[in-house]
Amino acid sequence: MEQDNSTAKLGAAASRRKRINRIKIAIIVLIILCLILPTIISIFLFIRVNTLQEQIDVLMIDKYGVTYNELINKNHEEVAHAAVVSENLNQEQDIDTIDNDTIDNDTSGSDINHSNTNDSKTSPEDPRINQDGSQVTDNEFTGTSVANDFLNQLDFKIDKESMKTKKVYLTFDDGPSKFTGDILDILAKYNVKATFFVIGKTDEYSKEMYQRIVDEGHTLGIHSYSHVYRTIYNSLEDFDKDFTKLSDLLYDTTGYLPHIYRFPGGSGNDVSKVKISKVIEYLNNKGIVYFDWNVVNGDATGNFPPPEKLYYNVIKGISINNTSIVLMHDTATKENTVESLEPILKTLTEYQTELLPLNEEVTPIQQVIAEQYNK
Ligand code: ZN
């Protein structure tokens, strides 16, 4: 009887051990699963993301000429807006035809007054009064008041005397656009000559703008025909093809052969597949001088800074350099650049700063120095 009892106890103990062992195994399996499953899921997701990334890149390169990573990893002004340029090229085909009708109108008045900072002052029911009591005419008001407003918002002091000794080269990239006429009108109003690094367009309005740039004493520079990095920088042959296509178009249209160039993305870009030194040698041999920049107005960023911010960037940049080559853009989405232009010109002419167009004699500002590749 007692033996039976102890056998039963042993049996119960053994089965409990078995149960405990089973639970142990179950826990170990569970732990292993907990470790392995996320790893498997991670690997799966990693592969999936890469596949999708490749698909995105194919689409991006097709449309914009750069991969998504190239686009987000570069904070370079020019590279950052490559996509926007391509977008504009598509949009402007439609817009340009409409613009032909309105291009002769003087837009320097009404357009410039839409700044957020002085809405109250631009209300038509609120006649603007000079200090001496006379009413301000639209012509006097435009630019002056906005420029003063913007000037008052600066958080640094401008040295009046040093501003007189500075040289400033305003440059507009990526045009012609529907705003080129407005930009030219504003420059004419202040008798300021600037530089336009243009891309290739063959519609009548764009050809008219190439011609106006030349006729009105500005410098016409080459910025590439397509502005698509993948095409331009694929090989020296491709670069030559693109360069020559635009050079020919500009010469055939205006009778003027441009001697200056601006690299899309700047000479320091790292999207170029062909060695940039090879391209520089090519330009040197042709006697073409390329210009990068040392001041940006900031209009290449995607968040469309307001005119007062663009104004601030330009005036600040100019105030700290003896010579400034200012990068701005002339595209369909850069309305704020147009709006900031008159206040900028107003301020700079008031400070008697010298505003000049670029030419091949001007000492260039270059991210990659051309001279080292002279043979
Ligand atoms: Zn550009």
Coordinates of C-alpha atoms and ligand atoms in Angstrom, one line a residue:
M1 CA 0.0 0.0 0.0
E2 CA 2.8 2.4 1.0
Q3 CA 4.8 1.3 -2.1
D4 CA 1.8 2.1 -4.3
N5 CA 1.5 5.5 -2.7
S6 CA 5.2 6.4 -3.3
T7 CA 5.0 5.1 -6.9
A8 CA 2.0 7.3 -7.4
K9 CA 3.9 10.3 -5.9
L10 CA 6.9 9.6 -8.2
G11 CA 4.6 9.4 -11.2
A12 CA 3.0 12.7 -10.3
A13 CA 6.4 14.3 -9.8
A14 CA 7.6 13.0 -13.1
S15 CA 4.6 14.2 -15.0
R16 CA 4.9 17.6 -13.3
R17 CA 8.6 17.8 -14.4
K18 CA 7.5 16.9 -17.9
R19 CA 4.9 19.6 -17.8
I20 CA 7.4 22.1 -16.6
N21 CA 9.8 21.0 -19.3
R22 CA 7.1 21.5 -21.9
I23 CA 6.4 25.0 -20.6
K24 CA 10.1 25.8 -20.6
I25 CA 10.4 24.6 -24.2
A26 CA 7.3 26.6 -25.1
I27 CA 8.8 29.7 -23.5
I28 CA 12.1 29.2 -25.2
V29 CA 10.4 28.7 -28.6
L30 CA 8.3 31.8 -27.9
I31 CA 11.4 33.9 -27.1
I32 CA 13.2 32.6 -30.3
L33 CA 10.1 33.4 -32.3
C34 CA 10.0 36.9 -30.7
L35 CA 13.6 37.4 -31.9
I36 CA 13.3 35.9 -35.3
L37 CA 10.0 37.2 -36.4
P38 CA 10.9 40.9 -36.3
T39 CA 14.2 40.1 -38.0
I40 CA 12.3 38.3 -40.8
I41 CA 9.8 41.2 -41.0
S42 CA 12.7 43.7 -41.1
I43 CA 14.4 41.9 -43.9
F44 CA 11.2 41.6 -45.8
L45 CA 10.5 45.4 -45.4
F46 CA 14.0 46.3 -46.2
I47 CA 13.8 44.4 -49.5
R48 CA 10.3 45.9 -50.2
V49 CA 11.6 49.5 -49.5
N50 CA 14.5 49.0 -51.8
T51 CA 12.3 47.8 -54.6
L52 CA 10.0 50.7 -54.2
Q53 CA 13.0 53.1 -54.0
E54 CA 14.2 51.8 -57.3
Q55 CA 10.8 52.3 -58.8
I56 CA 10.7 55.9 -57.5
D57 CA 14.2 56.6 -58.8
V58 CA 13.2 55.3 -62.3
L59 CA 10.2 57.7 -62.2
M60 CA 12.2 60.6 -60.7
I61 CA 15.0 60.2 -63.3
D62 CA 12.5 60.0 -66.1
K63 CA 10.8 63.2 -65.0
Y64 CA 13.4 65.3 -63.2
G65 CA 16.8 63.9 -64.1
V66 CA 17.9 63.2 -60.5
T67 CA 17.1 60.4 -58.1
Y68 CA 15.1 61.0 -55.0
N69 CA 18.1 60.6 -52.8
E70 CA 20.1 63.0 -54.9
L71 CA 17.3 65.5 -54.5
I72 CA 16.9 65.3 -50.7
N73 CA 20.6 64.8 -49.8
K74 CA 21.8 67.9 -51.6
N75 CA 21.0 71.2 -49.9
H76 CA 22.6 72.9 -52.9
E77 CA 20.4 75.7 -54.1
E78 CA 20.4 74.7 -57.7
V79 CA 20.1 71.0 -57.2
A80 CA 17.2 71.5 -54.8
H81 CA 15.1 73.2 -57.4
A82 CA 15.9 70.9 -60.3
A83 CA 12.6 69.2 -59.9
V84 CA 10.8 72.5 -59.8
V85 CA 12.4 73.6 -63.0
S86 CA 11.3 70.5 -64.8
E87 CA 7.9 71.0 -63.5
N88 CA 7.9 74.6 -64.7
L89 CA 9.0 73.5 -68.2
N90 CA 5.9 71.4 -68.4
Q91 CA 3.5 74.0 -66.9
E92 CA 4.9 77.0 -68.9
Q93 CA 4.0 75.5 -72.2
D94 CA 0.4 76.4 -71.5
I95 CA 1.0 79.6 -69.6
D96 CA 3.3 81.3 -72.1
T97 CA 0.7 81.6 -74.8
I98 CA -1.6 83.4 -72.4
D99 CA 1.2 85.7 -71.4
N100 CA 1.8 87.1 -74.8
D101 CA -1.2 89.3 -74.5
T102 CA -0.3 90.8 -71.1
I103 CA 3.4 91.1 -71.5
D104 CA 3.3 94.8 -72.6
N105 CA 1.3 96.0 -69.7
D106 CA 3.2 97.8 -67.0
T107 CA 3.0 95.3 -64.1
S108 CA 5.5 97.1 -61.9
G109 CA 2.7 98.9 -60.1
S110 CA -0.1 96.6 -59.0
D111 CA 1.9 93.4 -58.8
I112 CA 4.5 94.6 -56.3
N113 CA 2.0 95.9 -53.8
H114 CA 0.6 92.5 -52.7
S115 CA 3.2 92.0 -50.0
N116 CA 1.7 90.7 -46.7
T117 CA 3.5 93.4 -44.7
N118 CA 1.6 96.4 -46.0
D119 CA -1.8 95.2 -47.0
S120 CA -3.5 98.0 -45.0
K121 CA -1.6 100.6 -46.9
T122 CA -2.5 99.3 -50.3
S123 CA -6.2 99.4 -49.8
P124 CA -7.7 101.5 -52.6
E125 CA -10.2 103.1 -50.1
D126 CA -7.3 104.4 -48.1
P127 CA -5.6 107.1 -50.1
R128 CA -2.0 107.3 -49.2
I129 CA -0.7 110.6 -47.9
N130 CA 2.8 112.0 -48.0
Q131 CA 4.3 113.7 -45.0
D132 CA 3.6 117.1 -46.6
G133 CA -0.1 116.2 -47.0
S134 CA -0.1 115.5 -50.7
Q135 CA -1.4 112.2 -52.0
V136 CA 1.1 109.6 -53.0
T137 CA 1.0 108.6 -56.6
D138 CA 1.1 104.9 -57.4
N139 CA 4.5 105.2 -59.0
E140 CA 6.0 106.9 -55.9
F141 CA 4.3 104.5 -53.6
T142 CA 5.4 101.3 -55.3
G143 CA 8.8 100.2 -54.2
T144 CA 9.5 103.1 -51.9
S145 CA 7.0 102.1 -49.2
V146 CA 7.6 98.4 -49.6
A147 CA 11.4 98.9 -49.6
N148 CA 11.2 101.1 -46.5
D149 CA 9.0 98.5 -44.8
F150 CA 11.5 95.7 -45.7
L151 CA 14.4 97.9 -44.7
N152 CA 12.9 98.6 -41.3
Q153 CA 12.6 94.9 -40.7
L154 CA 16.4 94.2 -41.1
D155 CA 18.0 93.0 -37.9
F156 CA 21.5 94.3 -38.9
K157 CA 22.9 97.7 -39.7
I158 CA 23.8 98.7 -43.2
D159 CA 27.0 100.7 -43.5
K160 CA 26.1 103.5 -46.0
E161 CA 29.6 104.3 -47.0
S162 CA 30.7 100.7 -47.7
M163 CA 27.5 100.0 -49.8
K164 CA 28.8 102.6 -52.3
T165 CA 32.0 100.7 -52.9
K166 CA 30.3 97.3 -53.5
K167 CA 29.8 95.6 -56.8
V168 CA 26.6 93.6 -57.3
Y169 CA 25.8 91.3 -60.1
L170 CA 22.1 90.2 -60.1
T171 CA 21.6 86.9 -62.0
F172 CA 18.3 85.2 -62.9
D173 CA 18.5 81.5 -63.7
D174 CA 16.1 79.1 -65.6
G175 CA 14.1 81.7 -67.6
P176 CA 12.5 82.7 -69.8
S177 CA 9.3 82.4 -67.8
K178 CA 6.0 84.2 -67.7
F179 CA 7.7 86.7 -65.3
T180 CA 10.7 87.6 -67.6
G181 CA 8.8 90.6 -69.0
D182 CA 8.0 91.9 -65.5
I183 CA 11.6 91.4 -64.4
L184 CA 12.8 93.3 -67.4
D185 CA 10.3 96.1 -66.8
I186 CA 11.4 96.5 -63.2
L187 CA 15.1 96.5 -64.2
A188 CA 14.4 99.1 -66.9
K189 CA 12.5 101.3 -64.4
Y190 CA 15.7 101.5 -62.2
N191 CA 18.0 101.5 -65.2
V192 CA 19.8 98.4 -63.8
K193 CA 21.5 95.8 -66.0
A194 CA 21.5 92.2 -64.9
T195 CA 22.4 88.7 -66.2
F196 CA 20.0 86.0 -67.4
F197 CA 21.2 82.4 -67.5
V198 CA 18.6 81.0 -69.7
I199 CA 17.4 77.5 -70.7
G200 CA 16.2 76.4 -74.1
K201 CA 12.6 77.3 -75.3
T202 CA 11.4 77.8 -78.8
D203 CA 8.0 79.4 -78.4
E204 CA 7.5 82.9 -79.7
Y205 CA 7.2 84.6 -76.3
S206 CA 10.5 83.0 -75.1
K207 CA 12.3 84.1 -78.2
E208 CA 11.0 87.6 -77.7
M209 CA 12.4 87.5 -74.2
Y210 CA 15.9 86.4 -75.3
Q211 CA 15.8 89.3 -77.7
R212 CA 14.6 91.8 -75.1
I213 CA 17.4 90.7 -72.7
V214 CA 20.0 91.4 -75.4
D215 CA 18.3 94.6 -76.7
E216 CA 17.9 96.1 -73.2
G217 CA 21.6 95.8 -72.4
H218 CA 21.5 92.8 -70.1
T219 CA 23.8 89.8 -70.4
L220 CA 22.5 86.6 -71.9
G221 CA 24.2 83.6 -70.5
I222 CA 23.8 79.9 -71.1
H223 CA 22.4 77.6 -68.4
S224 CA 21.9 74.5 -70.5
Y225 CA 19.1 73.7 -72.9
S226 CA 17.3 71.0 -71.0
H227 CA 18.3 71.6 -67.3
V228 CA 18.0 67.8 -66.9
Y229 CA 21.1 66.7 -65.0
R230 CA 20.9 63.1 -66.2
T231 CA 21.2 64.3 -69.8
I232 CA 23.6 67.2 -69.5
Y233 CA 26.1 65.5 -67.2
N234 CA 25.9 62.0 -68.7
S235 CA 29.1 62.4 -70.9
L236 CA 31.1 65.2 -72.4
E237 CA 29.4 64.4 -75.7
D238 CA 26.0 64.9 -74.1
F239 CA 27.2 68.1 -72.5
D240 CA 28.5 69.4 -75.8
K241 CA 25.2 68.5 -77.5
D242 CA 23.1 70.4 -74.9
F243 CA 25.5 73.4 -74.8
T244 CA 25.6 73.7 -78.6
K245 CA 21.9 73.3 -79.0
L246 CA 21.2 76.3 -76.7
S247 CA 24.1 78.4 -78.0
D248 CA 22.8 77.9 -81.6
L249 CA 19.3 78.7 -80.6
L250 CA 20.3 81.9 -78.8
Y251 CA 22.6 83.0 -81.7
D252 CA 19.9 82.2 -84.3
T253 CA 17.3 84.1 -82.3
T254 CA 19.2 87.2 -81.2
G255 CA 22.4 87.4 -83.3
Y256 CA 24.3 87.4 -80.1
L257 CA 26.7 84.6 -79.1
P258 CA 26.8 84.2 -75.3
H259 CA 30.2 83.9 -73.7
I260 CA 29.2 83.1 -70.2
Y261 CA 27.8 80.0 -68.6
R262 CA 26.3 78.8 -65.3
F263 CA 26.3 75.1 -64.5
P264 CA 22.9 73.7 -63.5
G265 CA 23.6 72.8 -59.8
G266 CA 26.8 74.9 -59.9
S267 CA 30.3 73.8 -60.9
G268 CA 30.6 72.1 -57.5
N269 CA 27.6 69.9 -58.1
D270 CA 28.0 66.2 -57.3
V271 CA 25.3 64.9 -59.7
S272 CA 27.7 65.0 -62.7
K273 CA 28.5 61.6 -64.1
V274 CA 31.1 63.1 -66.4
K275 CA 34.2 64.5 -64.5
I276 CA 33.5 68.2 -64.0
S277 CA 37.2 68.9 -64.9
K278 CA 36.5 67.5 -68.4
V279 CA 33.6 69.9 -68.8
I280 CA 35.6 72.8 -67.5
E281 CA 38.4 72.1 -70.0
Y282 CA 35.8 72.0 -72.7
L283 CA 34.5 75.5 -71.6
N284 CA 38.0 76.9 -71.2
N285 CA 38.8 75.8 -74.7
K286 CA 35.8 77.6 -76.0
G287 CA 36.7 80.7 -74.1
I288 CA 33.5 80.4 -72.0
V289 CA 33.6 81.8 -68.5
Y290 CA 31.3 80.2 -65.9
F291 CA 30.0 81.9 -62.9
D292 CA 28.7 80.4 -59.7
W293 CA 27.4 82.7 -56.9
N294 CA 28.1 83.8 -53.4
V295 CA 24.7 85.2 -52.4
V296 CA 21.4 83.5 -52.8
N297 CA 18.0 85.1 -52.3
G298 CA 16.6 81.7 -51.2
D299 CA 13.9 81.4 -53.8
A300 CA 15.1 77.8 -54.7
T301 CA 13.7 76.3 -51.5
G302 CA 10.4 74.5 -51.8
N303 CA 8.6 76.5 -49.2
F304 CA 8.3 79.7 -51.2
P305 CA 9.8 82.3 -48.8
P306 CA 7.9 85.6 -48.8
P307 CA 9.3 88.6 -50.7
E308 CA 10.5 90.3 -47.5
K309 CA 12.6 87.2 -46.7
L310 CA 14.1 87.2 -50.2
Y311 CA 14.8 90.9 -49.8
Y312 CA 16.5 90.2 -46.5
N313 CA 18.7 87.5 -47.9
V314 CA 19.9 89.6 -50.8
I315 CA 20.6 92.8 -48.8
K316 CA 22.3 90.8 -46.0
G317 CA 24.4 88.9 -48.5
I318 CA 25.4 92.1 -50.3
S319 CA 26.2 93.9 -47.1
I320 CA 28.9 91.3 -46.1
N321 CA 30.6 90.9 -49.5
N322 CA 32.7 93.4 -51.5
T323 CA 31.5 91.7 -54.7
S324 CA 28.3 89.8 -54.8
I325 CA 27.0 87.5 -57.5
V326 CA 23.4 87.0 -56.5
L327 CA 21.5 83.9 -57.5
M328 CA 17.8 84.3 -58.2
H329 CA 15.3 82.4 -60.3
D330 CA 13.1 83.4 -63.2
T331 CA 10.4 80.6 -63.3
A332 CA 6.6 80.4 -63.3
T333 CA 6.5 79.7 -59.5
K334 CA 8.8 82.5 -58.4
E335 CA 6.3 85.3 -58.1
N336 CA 7.8 86.3 -54.8
T337 CA 11.2 86.9 -56.5
V338 CA 9.5 89.4 -58.8
E339 CA 7.8 91.1 -55.9
S340 CA 11.1 91.4 -54.0
L341 CA 13.0 92.8 -56.9
E342 CA 11.8 96.4 -56.8
P343 CA 12.4 96.9 -53.1
I344 CA 15.9 95.4 -53.6
L345 CA 16.6 97.8 -56.5
K346 CA 15.1 100.7 -54.6
T347 CA 17.3 100.1 -51.6
L348 CA 20.5 99.4 -53.5
T349 CA 20.1 102.5 -55.8
E350 CA 19.4 104.6 -52.7
Y351 CA 22.6 103.3 -51.2
Q352 CA 24.4 104.0 -54.5
T353 CA 25.5 100.4 -54.8
E354 CA 26.9 99.5 -58.2
L355 CA 24.7 97.1 -60.0
L356 CA 26.3 95.5 -63.1
P357 CA 25.7 92.8 -65.7
L358 CA 28.3 90.0 -65.9
N359 CA 30.6 89.5 -68.8
E360 CA 33.6 87.3 -69.6
E361 CA 36.0 90.0 -68.2
V362 CA 34.5 89.9 -64.7
T363 CA 36.6 87.9 -62.2
P364 CA 34.3 84.9 -61.7
I365 CA 33.1 83.4 -58.4
Q366 CA 33.5 79.6 -58.8
Q367 CA 33.0 76.6 -56.6
V368 CA 35.5 74.7 -58.7
I369 CA 38.2 77.0 -60.0
A370 CA 38.5 77.0 -63.8
E371 CA 42.1 78.2 -64.0
Q372 CA 43.5 74.9 -62.6
Y373 CA 42.2 73.2 -65.7
N374 CA 43.8 75.6 -68.2
K375 CA 46.2 73.9 -70.5
Ligands
ZN1 ZN 18.9 76.3 -62.8

